[in-house]
mmCIF file of C-alpha atoms and ligand atoms in Angstrom:
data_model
loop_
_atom_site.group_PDB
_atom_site.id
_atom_site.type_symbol
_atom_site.label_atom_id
_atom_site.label_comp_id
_atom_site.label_asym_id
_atom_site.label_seq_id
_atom_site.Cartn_x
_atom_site.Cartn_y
_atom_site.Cartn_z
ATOM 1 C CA UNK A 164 68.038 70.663 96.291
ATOM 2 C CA UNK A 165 69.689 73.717 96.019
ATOM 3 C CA UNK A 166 72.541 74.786 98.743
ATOM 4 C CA UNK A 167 74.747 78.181 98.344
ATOM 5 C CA UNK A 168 77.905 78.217 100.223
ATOM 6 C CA UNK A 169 79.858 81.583 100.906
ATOM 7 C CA UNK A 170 79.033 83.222 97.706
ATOM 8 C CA UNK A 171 80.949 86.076 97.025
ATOM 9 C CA UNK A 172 80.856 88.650 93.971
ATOM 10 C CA UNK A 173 82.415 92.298 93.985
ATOM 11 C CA UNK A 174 81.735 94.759 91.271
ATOM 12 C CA UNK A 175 85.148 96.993 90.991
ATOM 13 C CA UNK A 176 85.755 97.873 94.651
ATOM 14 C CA UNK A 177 81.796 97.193 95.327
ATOM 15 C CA UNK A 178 80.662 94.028 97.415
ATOM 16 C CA UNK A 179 77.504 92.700 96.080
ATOM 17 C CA UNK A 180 77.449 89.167 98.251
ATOM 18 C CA UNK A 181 80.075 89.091 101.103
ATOM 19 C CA UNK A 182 79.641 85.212 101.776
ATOM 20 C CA UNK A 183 75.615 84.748 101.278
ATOM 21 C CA UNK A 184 74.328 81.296 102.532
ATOM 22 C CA UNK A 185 71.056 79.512 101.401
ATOM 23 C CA UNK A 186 69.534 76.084 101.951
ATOM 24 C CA UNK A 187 66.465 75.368 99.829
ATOM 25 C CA UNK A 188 64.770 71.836 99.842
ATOM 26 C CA UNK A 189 62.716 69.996 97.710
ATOM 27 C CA UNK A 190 59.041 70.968 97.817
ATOM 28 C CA UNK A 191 59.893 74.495 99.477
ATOM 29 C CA UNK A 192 58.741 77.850 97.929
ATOM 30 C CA UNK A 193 61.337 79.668 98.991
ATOM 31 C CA UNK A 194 61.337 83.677 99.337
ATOM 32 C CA UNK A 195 64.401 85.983 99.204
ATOM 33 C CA UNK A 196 63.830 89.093 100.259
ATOM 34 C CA UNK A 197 65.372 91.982 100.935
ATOM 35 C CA UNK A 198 65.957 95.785 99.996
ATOM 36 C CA UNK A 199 67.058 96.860 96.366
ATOM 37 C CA UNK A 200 70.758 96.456 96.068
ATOM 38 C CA UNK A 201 70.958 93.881 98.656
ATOM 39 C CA UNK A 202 72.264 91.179 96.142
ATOM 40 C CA UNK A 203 69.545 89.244 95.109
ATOM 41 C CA UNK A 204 70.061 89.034 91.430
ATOM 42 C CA UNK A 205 73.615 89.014 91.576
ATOM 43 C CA UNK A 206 72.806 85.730 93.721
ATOM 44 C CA UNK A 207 70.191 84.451 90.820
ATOM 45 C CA UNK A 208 72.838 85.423 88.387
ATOM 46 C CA UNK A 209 75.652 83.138 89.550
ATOM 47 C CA UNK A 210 73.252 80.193 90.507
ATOM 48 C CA UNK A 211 72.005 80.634 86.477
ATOM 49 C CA UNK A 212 76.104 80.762 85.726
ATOM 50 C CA UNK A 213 75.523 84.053 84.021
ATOM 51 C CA UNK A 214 78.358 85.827 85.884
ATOM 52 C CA UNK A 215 81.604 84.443 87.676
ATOM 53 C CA UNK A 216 81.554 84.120 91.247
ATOM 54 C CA UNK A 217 84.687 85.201 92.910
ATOM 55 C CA UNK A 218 84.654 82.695 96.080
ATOM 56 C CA UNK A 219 82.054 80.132 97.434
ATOM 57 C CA UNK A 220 80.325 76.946 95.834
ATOM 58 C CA UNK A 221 76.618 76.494 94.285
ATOM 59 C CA UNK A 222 75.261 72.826 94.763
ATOM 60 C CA UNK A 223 72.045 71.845 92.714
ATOM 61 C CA UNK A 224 70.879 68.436 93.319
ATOM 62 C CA UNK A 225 74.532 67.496 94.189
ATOM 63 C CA UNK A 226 75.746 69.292 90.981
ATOM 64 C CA UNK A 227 78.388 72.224 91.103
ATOM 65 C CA UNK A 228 77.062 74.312 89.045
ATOM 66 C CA UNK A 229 80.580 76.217 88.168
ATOM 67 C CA UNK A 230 81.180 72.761 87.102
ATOM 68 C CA UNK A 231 78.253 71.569 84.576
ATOM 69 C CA UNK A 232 76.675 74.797 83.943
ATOM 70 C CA UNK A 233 74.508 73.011 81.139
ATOM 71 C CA UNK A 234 73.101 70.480 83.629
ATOM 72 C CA UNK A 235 72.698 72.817 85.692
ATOM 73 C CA UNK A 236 70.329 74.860 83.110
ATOM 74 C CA UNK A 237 68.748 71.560 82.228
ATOM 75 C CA UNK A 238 67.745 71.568 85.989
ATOM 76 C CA UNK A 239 66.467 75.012 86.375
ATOM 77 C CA UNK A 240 63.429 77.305 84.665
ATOM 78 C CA UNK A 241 64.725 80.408 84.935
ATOM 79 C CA UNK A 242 62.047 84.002 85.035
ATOM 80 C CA UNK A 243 64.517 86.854 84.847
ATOM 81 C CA UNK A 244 63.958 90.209 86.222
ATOM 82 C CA UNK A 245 63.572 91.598 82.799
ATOM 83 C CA UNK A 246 62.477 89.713 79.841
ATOM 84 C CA UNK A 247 64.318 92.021 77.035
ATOM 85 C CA UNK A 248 63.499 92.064 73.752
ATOM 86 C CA UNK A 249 61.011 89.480 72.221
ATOM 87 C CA UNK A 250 62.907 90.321 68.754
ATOM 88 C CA UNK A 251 59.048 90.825 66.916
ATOM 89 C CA UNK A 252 58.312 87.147 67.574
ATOM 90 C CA UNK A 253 54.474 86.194 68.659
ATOM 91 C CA UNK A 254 53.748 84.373 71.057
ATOM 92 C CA UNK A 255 54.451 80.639 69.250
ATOM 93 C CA UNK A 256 57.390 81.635 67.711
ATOM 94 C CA UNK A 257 58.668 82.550 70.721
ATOM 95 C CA UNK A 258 57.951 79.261 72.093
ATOM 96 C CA UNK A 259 58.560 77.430 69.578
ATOM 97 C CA UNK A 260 62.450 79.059 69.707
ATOM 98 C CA UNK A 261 63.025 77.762 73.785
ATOM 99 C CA UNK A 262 61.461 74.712 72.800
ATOM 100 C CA UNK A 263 63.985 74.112 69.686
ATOM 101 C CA UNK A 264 67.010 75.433 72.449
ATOM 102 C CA UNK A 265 65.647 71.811 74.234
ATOM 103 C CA UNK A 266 65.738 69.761 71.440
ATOM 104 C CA UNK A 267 61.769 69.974 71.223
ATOM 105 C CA UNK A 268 60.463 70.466 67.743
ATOM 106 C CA UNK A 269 57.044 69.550 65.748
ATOM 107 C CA UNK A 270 53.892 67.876 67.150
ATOM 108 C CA UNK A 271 55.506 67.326 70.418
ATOM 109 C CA UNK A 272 56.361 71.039 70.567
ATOM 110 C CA UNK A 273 53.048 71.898 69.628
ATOM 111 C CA UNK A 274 51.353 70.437 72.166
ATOM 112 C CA UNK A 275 53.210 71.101 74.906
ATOM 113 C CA UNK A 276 53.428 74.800 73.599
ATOM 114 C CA UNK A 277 49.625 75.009 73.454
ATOM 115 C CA UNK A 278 49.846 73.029 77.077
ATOM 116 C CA UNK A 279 51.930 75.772 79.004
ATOM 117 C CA UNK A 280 50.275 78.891 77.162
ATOM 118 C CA UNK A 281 46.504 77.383 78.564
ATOM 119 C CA UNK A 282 48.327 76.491 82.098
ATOM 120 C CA UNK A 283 49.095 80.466 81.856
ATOM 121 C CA UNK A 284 45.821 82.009 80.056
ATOM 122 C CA UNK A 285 47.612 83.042 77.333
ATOM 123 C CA UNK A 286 46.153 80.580 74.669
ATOM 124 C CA UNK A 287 43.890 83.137 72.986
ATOM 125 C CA UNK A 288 47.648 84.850 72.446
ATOM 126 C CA UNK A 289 49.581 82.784 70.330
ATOM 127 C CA UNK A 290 49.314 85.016 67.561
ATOM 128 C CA UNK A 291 50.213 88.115 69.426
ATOM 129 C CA UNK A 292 53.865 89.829 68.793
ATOM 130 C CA UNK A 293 55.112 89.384 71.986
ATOM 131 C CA UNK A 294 56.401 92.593 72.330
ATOM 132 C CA UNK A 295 53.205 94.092 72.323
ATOM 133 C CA UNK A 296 51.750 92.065 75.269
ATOM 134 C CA UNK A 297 51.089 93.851 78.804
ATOM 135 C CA UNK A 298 53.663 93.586 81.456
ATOM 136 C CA UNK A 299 51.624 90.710 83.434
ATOM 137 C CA UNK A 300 51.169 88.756 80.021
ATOM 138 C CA UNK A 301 54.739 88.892 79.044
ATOM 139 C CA UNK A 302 55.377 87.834 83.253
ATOM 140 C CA UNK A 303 53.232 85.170 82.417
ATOM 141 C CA UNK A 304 54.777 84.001 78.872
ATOM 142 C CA UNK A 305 58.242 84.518 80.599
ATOM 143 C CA UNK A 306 56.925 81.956 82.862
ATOM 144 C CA UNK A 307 55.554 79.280 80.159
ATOM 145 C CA UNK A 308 59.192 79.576 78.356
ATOM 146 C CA UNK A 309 60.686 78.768 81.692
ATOM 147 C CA UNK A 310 58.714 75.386 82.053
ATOM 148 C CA UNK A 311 59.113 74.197 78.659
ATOM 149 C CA UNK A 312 61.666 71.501 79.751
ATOM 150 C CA UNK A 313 60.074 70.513 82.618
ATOM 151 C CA UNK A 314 62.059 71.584 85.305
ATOM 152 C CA UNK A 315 62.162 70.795 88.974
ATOM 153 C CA UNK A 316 63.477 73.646 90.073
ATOM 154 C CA UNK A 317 62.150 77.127 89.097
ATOM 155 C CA UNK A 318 64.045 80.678 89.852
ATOM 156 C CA UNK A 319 62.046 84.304 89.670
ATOM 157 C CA UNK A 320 63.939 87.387 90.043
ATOM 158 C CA UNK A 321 61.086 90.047 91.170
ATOM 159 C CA UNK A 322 58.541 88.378 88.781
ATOM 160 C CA UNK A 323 55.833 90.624 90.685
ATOM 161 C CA UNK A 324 57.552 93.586 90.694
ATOM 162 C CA UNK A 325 55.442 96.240 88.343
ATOM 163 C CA UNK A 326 52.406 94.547 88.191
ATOM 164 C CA UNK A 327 49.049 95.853 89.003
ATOM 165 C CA UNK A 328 47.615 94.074 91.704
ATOM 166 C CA UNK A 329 45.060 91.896 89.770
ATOM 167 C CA UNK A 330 48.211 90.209 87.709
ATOM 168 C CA UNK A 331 50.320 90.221 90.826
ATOM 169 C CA UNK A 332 47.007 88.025 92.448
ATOM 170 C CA UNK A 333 47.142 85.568 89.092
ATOM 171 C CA UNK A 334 51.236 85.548 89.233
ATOM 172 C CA UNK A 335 50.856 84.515 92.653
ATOM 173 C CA UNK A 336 48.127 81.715 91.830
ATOM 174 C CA UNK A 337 50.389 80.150 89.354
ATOM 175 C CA UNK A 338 53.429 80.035 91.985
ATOM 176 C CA UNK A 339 50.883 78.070 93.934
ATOM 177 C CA UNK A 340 49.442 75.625 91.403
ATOM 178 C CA UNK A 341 53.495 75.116 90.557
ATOM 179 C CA UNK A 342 53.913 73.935 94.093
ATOM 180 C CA UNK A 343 51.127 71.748 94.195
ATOM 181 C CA UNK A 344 52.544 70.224 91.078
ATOM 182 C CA UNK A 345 55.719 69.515 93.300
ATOM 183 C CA UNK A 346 58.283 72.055 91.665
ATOM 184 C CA UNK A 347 60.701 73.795 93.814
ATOM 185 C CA UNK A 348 60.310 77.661 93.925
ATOM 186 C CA UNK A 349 62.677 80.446 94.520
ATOM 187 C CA UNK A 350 61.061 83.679 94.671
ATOM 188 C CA UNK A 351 62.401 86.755 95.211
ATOM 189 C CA UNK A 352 61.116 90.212 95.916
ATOM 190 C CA UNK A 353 61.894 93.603 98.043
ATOM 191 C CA UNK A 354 58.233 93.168 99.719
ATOM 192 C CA UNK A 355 57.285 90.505 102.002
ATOM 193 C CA UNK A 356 53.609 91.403 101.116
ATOM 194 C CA UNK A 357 54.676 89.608 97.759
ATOM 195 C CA UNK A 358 56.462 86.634 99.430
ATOM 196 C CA UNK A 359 54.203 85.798 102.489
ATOM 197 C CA UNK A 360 50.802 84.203 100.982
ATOM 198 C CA UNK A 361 53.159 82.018 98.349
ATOM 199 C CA UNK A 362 56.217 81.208 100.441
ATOM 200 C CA UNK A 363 56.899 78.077 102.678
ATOM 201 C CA UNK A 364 60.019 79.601 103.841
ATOM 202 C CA UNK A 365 61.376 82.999 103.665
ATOM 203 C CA UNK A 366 65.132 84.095 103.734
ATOM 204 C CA UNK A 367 65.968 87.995 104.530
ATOM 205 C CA UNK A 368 69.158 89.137 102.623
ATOM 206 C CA UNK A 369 70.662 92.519 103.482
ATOM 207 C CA UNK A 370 73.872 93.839 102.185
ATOM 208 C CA UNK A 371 74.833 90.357 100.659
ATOM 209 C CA UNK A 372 74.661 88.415 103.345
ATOM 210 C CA UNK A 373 71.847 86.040 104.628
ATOM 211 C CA UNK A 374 70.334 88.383 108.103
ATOM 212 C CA UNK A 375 67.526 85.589 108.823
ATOM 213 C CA UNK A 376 66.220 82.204 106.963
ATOM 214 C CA UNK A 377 63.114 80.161 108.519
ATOM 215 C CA UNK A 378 59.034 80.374 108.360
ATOM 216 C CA UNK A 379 57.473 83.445 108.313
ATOM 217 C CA UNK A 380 55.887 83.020 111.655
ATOM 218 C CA UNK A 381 59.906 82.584 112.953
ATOM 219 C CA UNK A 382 60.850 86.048 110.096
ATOM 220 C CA UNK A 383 58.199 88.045 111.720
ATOM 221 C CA UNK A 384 58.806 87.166 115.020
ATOM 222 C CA UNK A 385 62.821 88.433 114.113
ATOM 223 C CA UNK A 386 61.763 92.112 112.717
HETATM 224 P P1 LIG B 250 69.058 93.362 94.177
HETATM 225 O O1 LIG B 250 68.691 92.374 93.130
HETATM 226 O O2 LIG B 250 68.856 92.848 95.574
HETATM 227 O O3 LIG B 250 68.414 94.715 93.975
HETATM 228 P P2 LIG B 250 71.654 93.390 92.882
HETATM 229 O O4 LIG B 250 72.192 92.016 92.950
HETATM 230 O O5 LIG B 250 71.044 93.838 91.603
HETATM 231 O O6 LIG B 250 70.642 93.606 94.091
HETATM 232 O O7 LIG B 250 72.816 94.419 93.238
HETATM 233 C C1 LIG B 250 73.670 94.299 94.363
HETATM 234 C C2 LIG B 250 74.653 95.458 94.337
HETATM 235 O O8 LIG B 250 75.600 95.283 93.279
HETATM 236 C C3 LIG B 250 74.022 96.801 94.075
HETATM 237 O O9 LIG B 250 74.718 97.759 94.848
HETATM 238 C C4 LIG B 250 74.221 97.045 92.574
HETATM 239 O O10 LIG B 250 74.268 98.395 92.255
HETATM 240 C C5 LIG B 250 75.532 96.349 92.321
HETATM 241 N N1 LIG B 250 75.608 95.733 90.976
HETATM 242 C C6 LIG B 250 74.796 94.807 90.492
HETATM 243 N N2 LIG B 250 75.188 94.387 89.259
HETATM 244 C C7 LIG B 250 76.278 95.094 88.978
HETATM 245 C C8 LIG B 250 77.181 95.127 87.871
HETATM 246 N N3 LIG B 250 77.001 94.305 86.833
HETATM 247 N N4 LIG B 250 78.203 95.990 87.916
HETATM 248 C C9 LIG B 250 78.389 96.790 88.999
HETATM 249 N N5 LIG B 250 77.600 96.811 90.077
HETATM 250 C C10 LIG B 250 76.568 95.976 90.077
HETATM 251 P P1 LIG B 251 80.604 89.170 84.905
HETATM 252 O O1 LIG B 251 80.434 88.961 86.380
HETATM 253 O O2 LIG B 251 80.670 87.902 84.141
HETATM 254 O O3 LIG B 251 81.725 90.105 84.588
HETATM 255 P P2 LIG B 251 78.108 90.712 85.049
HETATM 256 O O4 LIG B 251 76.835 90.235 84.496
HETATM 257 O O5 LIG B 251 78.262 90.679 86.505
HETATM 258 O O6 LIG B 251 79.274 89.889 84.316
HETATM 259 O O7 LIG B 251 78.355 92.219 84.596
HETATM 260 C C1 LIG B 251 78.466 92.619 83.249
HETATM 261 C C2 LIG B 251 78.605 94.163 83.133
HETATM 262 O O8 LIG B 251 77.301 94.792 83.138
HETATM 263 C C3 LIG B 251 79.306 94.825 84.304
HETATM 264 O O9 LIG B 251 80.704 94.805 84.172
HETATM 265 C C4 LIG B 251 78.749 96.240 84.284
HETATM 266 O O10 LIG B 251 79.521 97.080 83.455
HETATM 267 C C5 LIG B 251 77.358 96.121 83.686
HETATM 268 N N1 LIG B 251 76.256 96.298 84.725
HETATM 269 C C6 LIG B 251 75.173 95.470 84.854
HETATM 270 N N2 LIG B 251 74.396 95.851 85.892
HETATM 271 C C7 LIG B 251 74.983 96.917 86.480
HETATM 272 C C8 LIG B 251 74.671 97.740 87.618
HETATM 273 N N3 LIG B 251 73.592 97.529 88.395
HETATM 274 N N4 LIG B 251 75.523 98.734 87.944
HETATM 275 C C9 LIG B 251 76.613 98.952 87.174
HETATM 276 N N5 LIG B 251 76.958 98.221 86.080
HETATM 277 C C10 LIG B 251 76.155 97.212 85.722
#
């Protein structure tokens, strides 16, 4: 589904991925973890084609994505690691906006809005300026934007990072009902704790490289 070849990005003199490797198959839930500054969104970053990769090759689905960066978005839902500004939209209009960005519009928007706010909890919401929602219901409507296309594949930079336990617990839930539904997952986080209930397969990055990929029986048995 999605391989990562050699990667390589420098900042200035600074090496943020010095040839990082990943193999992630359909079906897997797929953790990356590893300390802050260790590369991981710089990796999410160039597999989105949101910054240039200076060597290496990113294969989705047999797609280079430095090639057909559009297909490539068409491919992928996308959680970043910060959701910005919601520019004092509520909940629908925000919705409604990624939905229009898809070539969704009217009924069929509508319902499929209504759809992924309910598949989130957030349906008693759509109302709400967005901007005003907690941190776990903004994680949440970050991830109901991300699905609006339907993607296969799903990437979330740290989406549990800075939530309080109890939305960290329904995050989690949702990665798991998203597998069951047969979507592709990579995760990524700085704890393993976060990774290790949700994951099928865990990959340890540490200064941009990959240090150890497999099950997290095989991980744990490594550190
Ligand atoms: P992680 O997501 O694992 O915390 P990052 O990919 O954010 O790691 O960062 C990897 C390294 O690259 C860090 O040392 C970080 O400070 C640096 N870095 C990240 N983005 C930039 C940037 N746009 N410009 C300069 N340095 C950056
Ligand atoms: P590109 O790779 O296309 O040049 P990036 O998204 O990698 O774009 O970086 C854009 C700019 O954002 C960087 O040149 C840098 O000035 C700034 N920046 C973002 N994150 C960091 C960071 N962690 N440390 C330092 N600068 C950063």
């Amino acid at each position: 589904m999605l391989k990562v070849i050699g990667l390589k990005k420098k900042y200035g003199k600074h090496t943020a991925l010095a040839g990082l490797d990943m193999n992630i198959k359909k079906g897997q839930v797929y953790g990356l973890v590893g300390p802050n500054g260790a590369g991981k969104t710089t990796a999410i970053r160039l597999i989105m084609g949101l910054s240039h990769m200076d060597d290496g090759q990113i294969i989705i689905n047999g797609t280079d994505a430095r090639k057909k960066p559009l297909k490539v978005k068409e491919m992928i839902g996308y959680v970043p690691d910060n959701c910005g500004s919601y520019f004092n939209m509520s909940v629908n209009e925000y919705m409604e906006f990624f939905a229009a960005g898809f070539g969704i519009s009217g009924i069929k928007a509508e319902n499929r809005n209504l759809k992924l706010l309910e598949q989130v909890g957030l349906e008693d919401k759509v109302e709400f300026i967005a901007d005003t929602l907690s941190r776990g219901m903004q994680q949440r409507l970050s991830l109901a934007r991300a699905l609006i296309h339907d993607p296969e594949f799903l990437i979330m930079d740290e989406p549990t990072s800075g939530l309080d336990p109890r939305n960290s617990f329904e995050f989690k839930r949702l990665v798991k009902e998203l597998k069951k539904s047969g979507k592709t997952v990579l995760i990524s986080s700085h704890l393993l704790s976060e990774l290790s209930e949700i994951c099928t397969d865990i990959a340890v990055i540490e200064n941009g490289m990959l240090a150890a990929q497999g099950s997290l029986t095989e991980i744990l048995g490594r550190i």
